[in-house]
mmCIF file of C-alpha atoms and ligand atoms in Angstrom:
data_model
loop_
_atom_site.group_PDB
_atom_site.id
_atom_site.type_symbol
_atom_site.label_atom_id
_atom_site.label_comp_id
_atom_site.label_asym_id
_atom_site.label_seq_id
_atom_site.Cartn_x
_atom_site.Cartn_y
_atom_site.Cartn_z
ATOM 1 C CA UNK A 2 0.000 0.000 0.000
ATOM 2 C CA UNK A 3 2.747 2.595 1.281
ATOM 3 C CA UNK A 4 4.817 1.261 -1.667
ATOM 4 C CA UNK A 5 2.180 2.141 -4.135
ATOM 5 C CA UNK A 6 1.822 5.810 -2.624
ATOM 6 C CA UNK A 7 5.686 6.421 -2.781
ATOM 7 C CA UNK A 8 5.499 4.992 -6.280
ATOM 8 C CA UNK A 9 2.841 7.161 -7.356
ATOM 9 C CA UNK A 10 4.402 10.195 -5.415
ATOM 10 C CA UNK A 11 7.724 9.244 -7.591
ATOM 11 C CA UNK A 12 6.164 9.138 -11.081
ATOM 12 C CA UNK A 13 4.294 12.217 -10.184
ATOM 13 C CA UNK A 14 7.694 14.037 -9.591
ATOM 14 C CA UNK A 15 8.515 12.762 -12.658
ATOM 15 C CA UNK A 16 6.230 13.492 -14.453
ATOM 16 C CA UNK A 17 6.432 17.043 -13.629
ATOM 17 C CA UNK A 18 9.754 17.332 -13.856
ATOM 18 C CA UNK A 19 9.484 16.228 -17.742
ATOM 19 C CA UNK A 20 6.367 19.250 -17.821
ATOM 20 C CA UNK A 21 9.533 22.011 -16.524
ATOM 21 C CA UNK A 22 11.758 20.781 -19.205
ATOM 22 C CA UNK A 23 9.360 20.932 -21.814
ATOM 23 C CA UNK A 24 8.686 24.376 -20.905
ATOM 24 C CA UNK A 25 5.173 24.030 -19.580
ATOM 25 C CA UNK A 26 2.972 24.165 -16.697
ATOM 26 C CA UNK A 27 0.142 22.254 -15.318
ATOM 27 C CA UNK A 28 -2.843 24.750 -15.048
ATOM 28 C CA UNK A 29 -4.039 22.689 -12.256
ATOM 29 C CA UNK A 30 -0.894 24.030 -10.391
ATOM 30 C CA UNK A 31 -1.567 27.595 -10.967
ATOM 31 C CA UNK A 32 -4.165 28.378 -8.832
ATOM 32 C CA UNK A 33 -3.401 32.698 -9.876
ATOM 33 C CA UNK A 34 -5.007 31.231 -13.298
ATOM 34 C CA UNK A 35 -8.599 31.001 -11.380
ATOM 35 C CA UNK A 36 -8.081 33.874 -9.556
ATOM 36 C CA UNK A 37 -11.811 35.283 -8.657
ATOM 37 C CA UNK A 38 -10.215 38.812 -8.079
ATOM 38 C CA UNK A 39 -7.200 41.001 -8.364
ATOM 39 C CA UNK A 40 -4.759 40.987 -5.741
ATOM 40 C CA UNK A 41 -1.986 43.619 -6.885
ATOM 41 C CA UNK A 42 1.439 43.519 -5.545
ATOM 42 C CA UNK A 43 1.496 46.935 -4.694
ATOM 43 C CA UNK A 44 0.385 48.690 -1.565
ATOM 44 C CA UNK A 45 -0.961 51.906 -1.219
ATOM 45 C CA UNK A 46 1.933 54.007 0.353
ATOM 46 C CA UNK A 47 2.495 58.203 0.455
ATOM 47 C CA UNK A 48 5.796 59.923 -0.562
ATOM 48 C CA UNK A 49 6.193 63.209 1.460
ATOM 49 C CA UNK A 50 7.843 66.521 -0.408
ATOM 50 C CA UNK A 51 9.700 67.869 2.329
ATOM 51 C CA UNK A 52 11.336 64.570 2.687
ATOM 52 C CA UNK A 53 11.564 64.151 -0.832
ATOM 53 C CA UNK A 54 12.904 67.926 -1.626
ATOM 54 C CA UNK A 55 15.342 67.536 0.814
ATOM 55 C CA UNK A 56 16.949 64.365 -0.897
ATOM 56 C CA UNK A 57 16.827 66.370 -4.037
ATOM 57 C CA UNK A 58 18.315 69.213 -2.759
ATOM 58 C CA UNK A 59 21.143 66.846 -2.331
ATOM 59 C CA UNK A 60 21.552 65.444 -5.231
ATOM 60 C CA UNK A 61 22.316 68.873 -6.543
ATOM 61 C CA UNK A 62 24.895 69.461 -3.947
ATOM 62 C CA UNK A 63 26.296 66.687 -4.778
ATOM 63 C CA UNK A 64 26.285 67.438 -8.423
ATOM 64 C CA UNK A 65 24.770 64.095 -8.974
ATOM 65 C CA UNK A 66 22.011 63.459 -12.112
ATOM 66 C CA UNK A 67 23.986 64.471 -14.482
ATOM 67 C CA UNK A 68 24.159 60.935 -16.014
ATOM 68 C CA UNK A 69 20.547 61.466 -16.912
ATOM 69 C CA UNK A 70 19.763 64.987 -17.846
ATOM 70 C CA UNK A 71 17.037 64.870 -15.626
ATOM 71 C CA UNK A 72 16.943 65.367 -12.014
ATOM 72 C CA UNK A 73 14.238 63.153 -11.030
ATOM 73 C CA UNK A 74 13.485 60.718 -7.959
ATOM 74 C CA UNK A 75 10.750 58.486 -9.450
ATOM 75 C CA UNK A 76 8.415 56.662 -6.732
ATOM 76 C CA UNK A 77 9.166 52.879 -5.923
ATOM 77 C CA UNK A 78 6.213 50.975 -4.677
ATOM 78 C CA UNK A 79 7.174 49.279 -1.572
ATOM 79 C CA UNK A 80 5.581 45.969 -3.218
ATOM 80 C CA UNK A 81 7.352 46.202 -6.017
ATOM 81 C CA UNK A 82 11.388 45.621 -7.297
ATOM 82 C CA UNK A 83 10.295 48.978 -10.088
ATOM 83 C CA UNK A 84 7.806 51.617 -10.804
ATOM 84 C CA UNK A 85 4.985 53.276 -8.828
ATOM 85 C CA UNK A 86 2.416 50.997 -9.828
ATOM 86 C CA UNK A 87 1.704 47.992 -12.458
ATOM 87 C CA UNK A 88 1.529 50.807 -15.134
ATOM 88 C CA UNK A 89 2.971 54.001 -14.075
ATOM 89 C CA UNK A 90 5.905 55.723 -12.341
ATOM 90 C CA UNK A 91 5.717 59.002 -10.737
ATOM 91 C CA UNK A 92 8.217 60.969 -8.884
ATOM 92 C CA UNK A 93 9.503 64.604 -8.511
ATOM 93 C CA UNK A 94 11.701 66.618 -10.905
ATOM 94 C CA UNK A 95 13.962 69.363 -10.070
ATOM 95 C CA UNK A 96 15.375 72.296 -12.391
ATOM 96 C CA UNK A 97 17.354 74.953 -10.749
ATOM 97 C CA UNK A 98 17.357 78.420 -11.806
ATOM 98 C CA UNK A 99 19.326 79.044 -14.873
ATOM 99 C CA UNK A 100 19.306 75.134 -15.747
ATOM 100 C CA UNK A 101 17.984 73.263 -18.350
ATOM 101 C CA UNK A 102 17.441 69.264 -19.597
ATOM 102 C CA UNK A 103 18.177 68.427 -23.543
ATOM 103 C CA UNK A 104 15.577 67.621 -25.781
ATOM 104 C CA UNK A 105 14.622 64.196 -25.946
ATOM 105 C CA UNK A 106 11.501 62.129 -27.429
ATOM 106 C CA UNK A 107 10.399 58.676 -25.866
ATOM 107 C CA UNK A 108 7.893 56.322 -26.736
ATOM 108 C CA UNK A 109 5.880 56.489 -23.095
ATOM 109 C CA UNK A 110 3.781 59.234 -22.553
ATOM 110 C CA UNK A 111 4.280 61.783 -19.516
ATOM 111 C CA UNK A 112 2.602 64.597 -17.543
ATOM 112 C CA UNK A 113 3.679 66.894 -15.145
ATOM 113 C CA UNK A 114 2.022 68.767 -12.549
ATOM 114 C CA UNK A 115 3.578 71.633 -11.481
ATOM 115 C CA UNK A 116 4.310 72.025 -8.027
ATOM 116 C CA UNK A 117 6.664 75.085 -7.173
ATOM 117 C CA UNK A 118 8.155 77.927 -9.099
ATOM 118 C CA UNK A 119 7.415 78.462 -12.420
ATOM 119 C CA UNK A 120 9.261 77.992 -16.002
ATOM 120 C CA UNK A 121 8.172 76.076 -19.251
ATOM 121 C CA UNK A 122 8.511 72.970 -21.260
ATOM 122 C CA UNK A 123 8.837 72.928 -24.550
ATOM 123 C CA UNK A 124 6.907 70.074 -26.470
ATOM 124 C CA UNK A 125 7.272 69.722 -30.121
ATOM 125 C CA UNK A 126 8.048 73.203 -30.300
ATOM 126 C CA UNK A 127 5.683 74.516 -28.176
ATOM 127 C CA UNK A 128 6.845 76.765 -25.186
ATOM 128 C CA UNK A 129 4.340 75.588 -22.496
ATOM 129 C CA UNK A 130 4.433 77.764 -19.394
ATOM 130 C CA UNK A 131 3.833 76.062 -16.176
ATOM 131 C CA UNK A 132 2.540 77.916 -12.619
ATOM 132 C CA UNK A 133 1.439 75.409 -9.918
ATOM 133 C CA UNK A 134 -1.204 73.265 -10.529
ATOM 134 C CA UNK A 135 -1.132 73.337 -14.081
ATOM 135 C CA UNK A 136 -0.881 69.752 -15.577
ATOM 136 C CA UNK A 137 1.089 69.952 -18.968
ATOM 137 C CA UNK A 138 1.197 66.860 -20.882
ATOM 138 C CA UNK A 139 4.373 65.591 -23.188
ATOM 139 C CA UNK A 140 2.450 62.886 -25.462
ATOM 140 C CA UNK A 141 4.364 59.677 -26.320
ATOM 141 C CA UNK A 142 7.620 60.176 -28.587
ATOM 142 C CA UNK A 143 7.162 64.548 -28.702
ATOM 143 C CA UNK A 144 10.118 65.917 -28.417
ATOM 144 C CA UNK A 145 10.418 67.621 -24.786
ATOM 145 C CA UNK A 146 12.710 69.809 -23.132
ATOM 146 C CA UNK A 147 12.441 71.519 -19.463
ATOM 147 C CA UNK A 148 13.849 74.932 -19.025
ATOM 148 C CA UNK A 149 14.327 77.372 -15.631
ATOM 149 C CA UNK A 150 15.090 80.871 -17.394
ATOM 150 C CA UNK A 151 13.619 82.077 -13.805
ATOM 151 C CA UNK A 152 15.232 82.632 -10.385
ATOM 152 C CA UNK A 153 12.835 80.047 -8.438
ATOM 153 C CA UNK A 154 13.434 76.638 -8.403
ATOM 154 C CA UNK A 155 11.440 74.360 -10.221
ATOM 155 C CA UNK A 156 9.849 71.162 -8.976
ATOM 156 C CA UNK A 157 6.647 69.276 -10.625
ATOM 157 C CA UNK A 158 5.123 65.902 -10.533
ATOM 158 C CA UNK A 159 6.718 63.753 -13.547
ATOM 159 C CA UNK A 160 3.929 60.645 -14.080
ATOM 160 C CA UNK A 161 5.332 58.407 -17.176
ATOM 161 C CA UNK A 162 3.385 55.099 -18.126
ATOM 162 C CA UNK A 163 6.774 53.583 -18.421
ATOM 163 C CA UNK A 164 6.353 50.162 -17.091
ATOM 164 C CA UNK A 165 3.439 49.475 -19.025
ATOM 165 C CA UNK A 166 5.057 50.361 -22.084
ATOM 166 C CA UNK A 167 8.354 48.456 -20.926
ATOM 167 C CA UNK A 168 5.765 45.554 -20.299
ATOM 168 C CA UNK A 169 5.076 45.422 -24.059
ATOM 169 C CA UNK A 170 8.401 45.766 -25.156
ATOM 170 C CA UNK A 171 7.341 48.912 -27.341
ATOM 171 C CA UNK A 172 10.023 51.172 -25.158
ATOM 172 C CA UNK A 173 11.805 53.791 -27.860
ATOM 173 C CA UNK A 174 14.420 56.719 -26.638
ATOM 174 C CA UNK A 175 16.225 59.385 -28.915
ATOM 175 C CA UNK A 176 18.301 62.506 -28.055
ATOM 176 C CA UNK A 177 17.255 65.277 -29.957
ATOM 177 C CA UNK A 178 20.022 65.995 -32.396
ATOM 178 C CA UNK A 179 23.536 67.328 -30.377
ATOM 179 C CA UNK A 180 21.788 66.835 -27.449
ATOM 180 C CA UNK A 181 20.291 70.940 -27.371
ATOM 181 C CA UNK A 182 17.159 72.524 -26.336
ATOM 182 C CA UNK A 183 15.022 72.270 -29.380
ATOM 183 C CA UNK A 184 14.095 75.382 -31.245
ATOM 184 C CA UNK A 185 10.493 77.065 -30.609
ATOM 185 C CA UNK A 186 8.400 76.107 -33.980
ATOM 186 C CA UNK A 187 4.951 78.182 -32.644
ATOM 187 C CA UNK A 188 3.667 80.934 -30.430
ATOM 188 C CA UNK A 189 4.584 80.091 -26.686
ATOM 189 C CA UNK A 190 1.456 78.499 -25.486
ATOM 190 C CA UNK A 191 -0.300 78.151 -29.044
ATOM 191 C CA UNK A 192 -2.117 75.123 -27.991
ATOM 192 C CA UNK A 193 -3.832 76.717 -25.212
ATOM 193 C CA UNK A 194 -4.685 79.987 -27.566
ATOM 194 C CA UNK A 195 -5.975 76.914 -30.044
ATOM 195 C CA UNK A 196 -7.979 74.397 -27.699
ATOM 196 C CA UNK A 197 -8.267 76.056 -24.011
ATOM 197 C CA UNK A 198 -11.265 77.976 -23.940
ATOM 198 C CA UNK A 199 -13.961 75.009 -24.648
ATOM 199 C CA UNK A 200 -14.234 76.105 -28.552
ATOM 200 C CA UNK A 201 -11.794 74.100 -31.068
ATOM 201 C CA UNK A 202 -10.852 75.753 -34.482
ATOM 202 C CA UNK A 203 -13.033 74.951 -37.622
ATOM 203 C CA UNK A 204 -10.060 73.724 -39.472
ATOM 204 C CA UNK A 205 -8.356 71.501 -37.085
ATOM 205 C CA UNK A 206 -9.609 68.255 -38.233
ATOM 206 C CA UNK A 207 -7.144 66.491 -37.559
ATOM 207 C CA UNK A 208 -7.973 64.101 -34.682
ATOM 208 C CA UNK A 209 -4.570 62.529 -32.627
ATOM 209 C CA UNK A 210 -4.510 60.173 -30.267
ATOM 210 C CA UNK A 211 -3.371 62.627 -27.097
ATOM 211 C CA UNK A 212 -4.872 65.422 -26.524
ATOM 212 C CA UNK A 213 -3.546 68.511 -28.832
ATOM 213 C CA UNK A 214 -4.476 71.244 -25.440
ATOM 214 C CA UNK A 215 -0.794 71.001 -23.831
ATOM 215 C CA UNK A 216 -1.568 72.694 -20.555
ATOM 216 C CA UNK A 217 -4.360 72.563 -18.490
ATOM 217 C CA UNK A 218 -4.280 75.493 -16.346
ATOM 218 C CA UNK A 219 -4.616 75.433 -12.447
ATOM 219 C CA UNK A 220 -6.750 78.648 -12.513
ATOM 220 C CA UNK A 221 -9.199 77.434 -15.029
ATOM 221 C CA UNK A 222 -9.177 73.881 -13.147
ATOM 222 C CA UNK A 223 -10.346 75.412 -9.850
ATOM 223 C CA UNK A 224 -12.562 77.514 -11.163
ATOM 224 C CA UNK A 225 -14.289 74.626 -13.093
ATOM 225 C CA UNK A 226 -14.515 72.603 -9.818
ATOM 226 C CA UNK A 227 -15.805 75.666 -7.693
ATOM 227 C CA UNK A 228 -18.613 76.627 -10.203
ATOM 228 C CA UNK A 229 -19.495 72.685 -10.207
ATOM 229 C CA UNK A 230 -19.648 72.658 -6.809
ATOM 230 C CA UNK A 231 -22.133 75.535 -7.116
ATOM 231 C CA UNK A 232 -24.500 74.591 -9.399
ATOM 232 C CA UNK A 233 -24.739 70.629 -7.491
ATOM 233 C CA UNK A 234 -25.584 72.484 -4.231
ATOM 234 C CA UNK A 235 -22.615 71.880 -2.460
ATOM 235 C CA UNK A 236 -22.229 68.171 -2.508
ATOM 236 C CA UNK A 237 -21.708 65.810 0.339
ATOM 237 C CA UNK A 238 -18.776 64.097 -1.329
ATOM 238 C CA UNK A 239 -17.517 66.901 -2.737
ATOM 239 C CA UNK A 240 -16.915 67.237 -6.679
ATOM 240 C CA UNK A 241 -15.255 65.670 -9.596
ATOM 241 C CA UNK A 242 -13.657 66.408 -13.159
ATOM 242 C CA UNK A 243 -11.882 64.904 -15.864
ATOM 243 C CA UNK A 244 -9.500 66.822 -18.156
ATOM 244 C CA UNK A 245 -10.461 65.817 -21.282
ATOM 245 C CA UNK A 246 -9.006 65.664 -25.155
ATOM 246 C CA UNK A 247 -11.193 68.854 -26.476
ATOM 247 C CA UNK A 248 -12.065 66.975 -29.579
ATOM 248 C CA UNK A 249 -13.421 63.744 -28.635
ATOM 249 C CA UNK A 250 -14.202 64.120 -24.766
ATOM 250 C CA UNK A 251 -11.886 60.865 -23.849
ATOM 251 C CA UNK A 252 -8.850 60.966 -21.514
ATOM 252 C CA UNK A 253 -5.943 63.278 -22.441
ATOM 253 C CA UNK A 254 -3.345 60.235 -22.853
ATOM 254 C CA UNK A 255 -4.248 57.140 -24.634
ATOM 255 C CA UNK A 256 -2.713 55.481 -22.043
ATOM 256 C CA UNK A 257 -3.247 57.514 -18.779
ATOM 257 C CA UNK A 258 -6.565 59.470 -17.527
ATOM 258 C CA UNK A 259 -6.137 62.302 -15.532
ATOM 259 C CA UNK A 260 -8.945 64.228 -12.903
ATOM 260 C CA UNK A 261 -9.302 66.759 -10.423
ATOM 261 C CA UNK A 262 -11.406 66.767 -7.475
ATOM 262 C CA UNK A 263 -12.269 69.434 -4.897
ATOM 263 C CA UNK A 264 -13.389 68.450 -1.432
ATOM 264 C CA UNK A 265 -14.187 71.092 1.389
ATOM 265 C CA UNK A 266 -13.361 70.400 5.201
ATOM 266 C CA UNK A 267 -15.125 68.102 6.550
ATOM 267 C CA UNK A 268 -16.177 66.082 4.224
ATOM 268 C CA UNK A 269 -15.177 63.133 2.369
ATOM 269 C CA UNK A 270 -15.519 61.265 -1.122
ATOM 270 C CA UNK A 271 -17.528 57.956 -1.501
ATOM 271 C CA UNK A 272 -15.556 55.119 -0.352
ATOM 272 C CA UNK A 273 -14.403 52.764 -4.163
ATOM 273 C CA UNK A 274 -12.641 50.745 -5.531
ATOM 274 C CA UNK A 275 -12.045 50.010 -9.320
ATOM 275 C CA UNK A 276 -9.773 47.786 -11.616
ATOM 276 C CA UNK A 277 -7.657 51.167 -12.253
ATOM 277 C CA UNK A 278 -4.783 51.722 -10.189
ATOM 278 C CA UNK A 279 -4.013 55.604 -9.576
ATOM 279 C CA UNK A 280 -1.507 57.991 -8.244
ATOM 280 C CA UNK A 281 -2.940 61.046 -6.376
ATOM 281 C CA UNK A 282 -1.483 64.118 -5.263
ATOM 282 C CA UNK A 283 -2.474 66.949 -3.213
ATOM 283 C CA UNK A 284 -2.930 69.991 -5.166
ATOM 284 C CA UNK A 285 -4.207 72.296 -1.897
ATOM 285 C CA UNK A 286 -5.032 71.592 1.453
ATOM 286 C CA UNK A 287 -4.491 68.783 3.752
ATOM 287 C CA UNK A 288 -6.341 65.317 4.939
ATOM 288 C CA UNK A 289 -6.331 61.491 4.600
ATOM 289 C CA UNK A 290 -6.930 58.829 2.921
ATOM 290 C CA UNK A 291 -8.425 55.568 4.436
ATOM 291 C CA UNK A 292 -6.839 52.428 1.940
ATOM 292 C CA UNK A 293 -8.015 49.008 3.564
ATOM 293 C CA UNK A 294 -9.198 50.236 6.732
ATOM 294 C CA UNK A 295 -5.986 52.204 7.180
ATOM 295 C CA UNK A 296 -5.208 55.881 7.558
ATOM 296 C CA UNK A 297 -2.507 57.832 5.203
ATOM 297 C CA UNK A 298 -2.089 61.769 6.452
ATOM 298 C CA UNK A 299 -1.044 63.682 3.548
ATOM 299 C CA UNK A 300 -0.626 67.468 2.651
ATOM 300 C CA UNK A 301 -0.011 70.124 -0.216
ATOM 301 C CA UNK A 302 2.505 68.498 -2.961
ATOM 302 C CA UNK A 303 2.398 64.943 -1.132
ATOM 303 C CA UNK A 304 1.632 61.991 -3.767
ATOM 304 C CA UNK A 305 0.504 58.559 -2.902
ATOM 305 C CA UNK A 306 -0.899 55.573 -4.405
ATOM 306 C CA UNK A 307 -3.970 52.954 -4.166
ATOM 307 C CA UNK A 308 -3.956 50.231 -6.285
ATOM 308 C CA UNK A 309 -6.193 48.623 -8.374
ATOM 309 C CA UNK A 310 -9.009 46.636 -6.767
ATOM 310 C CA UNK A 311 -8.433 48.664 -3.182
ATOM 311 C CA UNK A 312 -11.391 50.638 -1.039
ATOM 312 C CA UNK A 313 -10.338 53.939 -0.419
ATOM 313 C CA UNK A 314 -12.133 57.041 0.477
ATOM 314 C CA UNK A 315 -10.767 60.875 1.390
ATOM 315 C CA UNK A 316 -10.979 63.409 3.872
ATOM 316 C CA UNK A 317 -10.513 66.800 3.754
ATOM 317 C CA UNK A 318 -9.056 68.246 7.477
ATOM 318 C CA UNK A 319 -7.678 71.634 8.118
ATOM 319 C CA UNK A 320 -9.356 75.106 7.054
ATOM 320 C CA UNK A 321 -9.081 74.953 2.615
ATOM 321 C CA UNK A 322 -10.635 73.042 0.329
ATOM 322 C CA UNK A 323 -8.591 70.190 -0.783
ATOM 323 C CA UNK A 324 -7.732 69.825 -4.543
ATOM 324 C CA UNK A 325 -6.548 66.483 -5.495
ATOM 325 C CA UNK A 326 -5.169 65.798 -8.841
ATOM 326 C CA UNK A 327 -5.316 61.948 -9.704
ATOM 327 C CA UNK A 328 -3.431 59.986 -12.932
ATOM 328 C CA UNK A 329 -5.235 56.665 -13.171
ATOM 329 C CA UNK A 330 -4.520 53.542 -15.902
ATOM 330 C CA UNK A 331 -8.028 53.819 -16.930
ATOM 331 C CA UNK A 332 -7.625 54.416 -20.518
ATOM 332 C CA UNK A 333 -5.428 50.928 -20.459
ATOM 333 C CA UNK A 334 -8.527 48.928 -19.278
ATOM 334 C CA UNK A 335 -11.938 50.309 -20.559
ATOM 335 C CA UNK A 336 -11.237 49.048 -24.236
ATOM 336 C CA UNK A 337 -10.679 45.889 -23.308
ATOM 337 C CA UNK A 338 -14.535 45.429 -20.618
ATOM 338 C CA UNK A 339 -11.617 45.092 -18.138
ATOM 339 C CA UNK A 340 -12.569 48.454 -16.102
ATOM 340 C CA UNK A 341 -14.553 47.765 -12.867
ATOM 341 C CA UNK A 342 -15.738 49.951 -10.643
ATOM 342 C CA UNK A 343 -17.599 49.699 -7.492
ATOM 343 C CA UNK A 344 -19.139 52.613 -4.675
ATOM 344 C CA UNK A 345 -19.609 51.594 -1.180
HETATM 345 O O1 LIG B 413 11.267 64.844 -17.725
HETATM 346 O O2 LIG B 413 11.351 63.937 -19.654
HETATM 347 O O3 LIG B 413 10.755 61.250 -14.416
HETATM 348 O O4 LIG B 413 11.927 61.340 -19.736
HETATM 349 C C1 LIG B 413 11.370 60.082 -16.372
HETATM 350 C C2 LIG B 413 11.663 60.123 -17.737
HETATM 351 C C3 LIG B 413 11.042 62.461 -16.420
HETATM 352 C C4 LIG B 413 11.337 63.835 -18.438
HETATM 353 C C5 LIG B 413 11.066 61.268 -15.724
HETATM 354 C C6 LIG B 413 11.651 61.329 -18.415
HETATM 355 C C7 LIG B 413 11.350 62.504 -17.753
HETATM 356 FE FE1 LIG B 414 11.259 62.642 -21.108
#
């Protein structure tokens, strides 16, 4: 009898042994396959700017960064070996007054939210000022450089949807030519005097993928959310809006979605969760966020992360209105019937 067991147990072992070698797996070994719902590897964590500032700070002390061009700490989730999420990496860039980073082009995609000081990026030509709050996108392979002509130092939000493209193996990089700041090909801001008053040209028919409004505005922004909040009667959970491509209504990216929401003291947003996993950061104001039953304090400039498939809700403490900016994978799962959403 015990013989028979151990001999079974053997020729099992065997036999999947021979399955490895072959370069295959038994699906009744891979329970993941059968999963009923996601369970990401990444936890919802904050990064802090003062602590982050001050490690920047550093690195130009230190004279360090110049390998890259670009002086930027990107965010690594704690439950991950890379990137701030399954799909995205965020972290903060800093330009010192007087400096600049070459022109480049890259297949991912990238926004910045501006946090301090002021200065521009120029994408495909375009001078695109940024004050904070603005969100300025740099589309997938545009050419982009970042320039501090002022005497404040610059620091924004750079969110890339690197390791999704890295994922698919569809990762391109190219210096612009001699490395240089690329010349201006338009009026400074031309795609704001084009698409940023909710009217679009008659003869711009041509539809890309990204949105063709560079900069959304942090002035405009709040004012959209404060006459929203007006007109809903002051809403419990506070309000909601999506920057949108002005000629089709869909995300700005094709790849990331980005929103703004205002919530005044006191209150909170509707506790969700959805198949999108998101990086927000705190445009104004001060509160928490409750991810899984636990508390994350945040303030102005702070960003954090909740993954997909994660119930979180927000609070707004202190005196202001809170403005949170949020850059979600969205775009990446609606197509596909993969985007799930659920409100408490
Ligand atoms: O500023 O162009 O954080 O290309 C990572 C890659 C920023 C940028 C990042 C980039 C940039
Ligand atoms: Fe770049």
């Amino acid at each position: 009898m015990a013989t028979s067991t151990e001999k079974r147990g053997a020729l099992a072992e065997s036999y999947y042994e021979r399955v490895r070698e072959a370069h295959l797996v038994a699906l009744w070994r891979v329970p993941e396959t059968d999963a009923p719902e996601p369970a990401p590897a990444e936890s919802p964590h904050v990064w802090r700017y003062d602590e982050l500032i001050g490690l920047l700070k550093e690195a130009c002390a230190l004279d360090l960064g110049g390998e890259s061009d670009r002086r930027a700490l990107n965010a690594v989730n704690p439950g991950r070996l890379w990137g701030t999420t399954q799909s995205m990496v965020a972290g903060y860039q800093m330009v010192l007054p007087g400096e600049s980073a070459p022109a480049h082009r890259h297949t991912p995609a990238a926004i910045r939210l501006m946090l301090s000081g002021r200065g521009y990026t120029v994408v495909e030509g375009e001078a695109v000022f940024m004050e904070p709050g603005d969100l300025v996108l740099t589309p997938g392979w545009t050419w982009h450089d970042h320039r501090n002509d002022g005497d404040e130092t610059m620091v924004w939000l750079d969110g890339l949807d690197v390791p999704f493209v890295r994922g698919m193996n569809a990762q391109f990089y190219e210096d612009f030519e001699g490395k240089q700041l690329q010349p201006k090909l338009v009026p400074d801001n031309a795609s704001v005097s084009r698409f940023g008053s909710g009217v679009v040209p008659s003869d711009e028919p041509a539809v890309t993928r990204h949105s063709p409004l560079t900069k959304y505005p942090y002035g405009s922004t709040l004012a959209s959310l404060r006459r929203l909040r007006e007109v809903k009667g002051d809403p419990e959970h506070g309000v909601s809006i999506d920057f949108v491509h002005p000629l089709t209504g869909g995300p700005v990216l094709p790849t990331m979605a980005c929103a703004m929401q205002l919530l005044p003291p006191g209150r909170a947003s509707q506790a969700r969760r959805h198949t999108s996993s998101t990086v927000f950061c705190v445009t104004q104001g001060e509160g928490y966020t409750v991810v899984n039953g636990e508390r994350m304090d945040w303030k102005h400039k702070d960003f954090f992360v909740v993954p997909s498939w994660t119930w979180y809700e927000h609070h707004a403490t202190g005196t202001e209105d809170v403005t949170l900016f949020s850059m979600s994978d969205r775009p990446l799962l609606e197509p596909f019937g993969l985007y799930r959403e659920q409100v408490r």
